[in-house]
Short mmCIF file of C-alpha atoms in Angstrom, two decimals:
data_model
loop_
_atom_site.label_atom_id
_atom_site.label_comp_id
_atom_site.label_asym_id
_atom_site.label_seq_id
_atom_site.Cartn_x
_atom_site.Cartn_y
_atom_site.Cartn_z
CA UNK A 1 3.00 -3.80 -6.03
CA UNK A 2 4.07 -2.03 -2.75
CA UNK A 3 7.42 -1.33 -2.34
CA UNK A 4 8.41 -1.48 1.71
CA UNK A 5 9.46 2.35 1.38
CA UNK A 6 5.58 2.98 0.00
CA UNK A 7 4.02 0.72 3.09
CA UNK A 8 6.09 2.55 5.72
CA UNK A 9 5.51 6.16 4.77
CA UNK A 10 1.94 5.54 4.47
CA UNK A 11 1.87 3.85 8.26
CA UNK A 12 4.00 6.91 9.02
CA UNK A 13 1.45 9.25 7.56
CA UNK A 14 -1.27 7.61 9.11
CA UNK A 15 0.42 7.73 12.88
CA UNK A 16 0.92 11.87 11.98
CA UNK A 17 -2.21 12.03 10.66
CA UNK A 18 -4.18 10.46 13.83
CA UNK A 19 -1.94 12.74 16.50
CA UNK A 20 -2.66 15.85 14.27
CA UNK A 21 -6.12 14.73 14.45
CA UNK A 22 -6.04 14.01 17.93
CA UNK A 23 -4.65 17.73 18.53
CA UNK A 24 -6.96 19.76 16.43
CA UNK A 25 -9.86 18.11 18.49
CA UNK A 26 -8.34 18.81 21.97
CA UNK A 27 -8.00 22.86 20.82
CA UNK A 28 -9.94 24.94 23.45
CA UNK A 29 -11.51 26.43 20.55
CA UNK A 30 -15.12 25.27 18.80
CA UNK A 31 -14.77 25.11 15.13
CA UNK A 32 -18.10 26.01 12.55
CA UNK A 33 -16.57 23.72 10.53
CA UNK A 34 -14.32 21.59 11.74
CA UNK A 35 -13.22 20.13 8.02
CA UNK A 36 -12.31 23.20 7.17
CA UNK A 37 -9.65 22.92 9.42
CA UNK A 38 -8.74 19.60 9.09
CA UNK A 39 -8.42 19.18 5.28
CA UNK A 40 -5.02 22.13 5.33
CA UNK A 41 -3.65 20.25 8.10
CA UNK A 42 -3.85 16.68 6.95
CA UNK A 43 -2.42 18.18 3.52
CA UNK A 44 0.73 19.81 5.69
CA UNK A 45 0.93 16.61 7.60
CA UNK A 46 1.25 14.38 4.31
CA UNK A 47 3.85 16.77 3.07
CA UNK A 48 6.13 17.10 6.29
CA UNK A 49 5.63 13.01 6.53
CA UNK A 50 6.82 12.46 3.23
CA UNK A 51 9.68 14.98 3.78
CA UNK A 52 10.33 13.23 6.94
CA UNK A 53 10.96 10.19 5.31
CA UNK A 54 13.48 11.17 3.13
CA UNK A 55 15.31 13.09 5.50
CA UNK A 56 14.99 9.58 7.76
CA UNK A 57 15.81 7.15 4.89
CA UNK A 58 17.62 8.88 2.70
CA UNK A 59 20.66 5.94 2.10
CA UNK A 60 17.80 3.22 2.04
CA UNK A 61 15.45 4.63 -0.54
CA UNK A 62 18.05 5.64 -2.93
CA UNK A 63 19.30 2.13 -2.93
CA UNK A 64 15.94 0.78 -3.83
CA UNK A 65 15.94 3.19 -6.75
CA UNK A 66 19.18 2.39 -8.13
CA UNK A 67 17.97 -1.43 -8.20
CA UNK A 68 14.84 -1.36 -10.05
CA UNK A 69 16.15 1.03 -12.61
CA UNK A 70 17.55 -1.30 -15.53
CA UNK A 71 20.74 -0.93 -16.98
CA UNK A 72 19.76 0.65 -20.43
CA UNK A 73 21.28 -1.19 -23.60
CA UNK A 74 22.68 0.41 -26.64
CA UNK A 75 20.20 -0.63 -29.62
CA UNK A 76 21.61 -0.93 -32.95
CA UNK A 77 19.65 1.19 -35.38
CA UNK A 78 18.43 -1.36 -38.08
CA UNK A 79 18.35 0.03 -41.72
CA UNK A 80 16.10 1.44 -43.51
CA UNK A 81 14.02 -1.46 -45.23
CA UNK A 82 13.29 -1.46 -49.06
CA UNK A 83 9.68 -3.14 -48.59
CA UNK A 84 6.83 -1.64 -47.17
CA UNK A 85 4.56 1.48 -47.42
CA UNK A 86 5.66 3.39 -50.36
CA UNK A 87 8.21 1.44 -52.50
#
């Protein structure tokens, strides 16, 4: 299931992702290939945006972390039992 801090870095990465986009194809320049372009800076984009976020929410994603971790339990180890493969 999505978490709110998963939905709102990927609408974050999307909004980045559309002005880098947006930039690239406003360059003065003509590109052969214009994916080859592209592809690095949608990669840098996701990286900064995801950076970005933690910087931004730092207090509110480490708060959902510390609540779905479970408390881990001590487990009694059981003993040895006589029956079964071998006895």
């Amino acid at each position: 299931m999505l978490n709110p801090a998963t939905i709102r870095r990927f609408v974050f990465t999307l909004i980045t992702g559309y002005l880098a986009i947006f930039g690239i194809q406003h360059l003065p320049y003509q590109f052969e290939n214009q994916w080859l372009v592209l592809i690095p800076v949608l990669i840098v984009v996701y990286i900064v945006t995801v950076w970005l976020d933690g910087q931004f929410f730092k207090d509110q994603s480490s708060v959902s972390d510390r609540k779905t971790t479970a408390p881990k339990t001590s487990k009694k180890k059981s003993s040895p039992s006589t029956k079964g493969f071998g006895s």
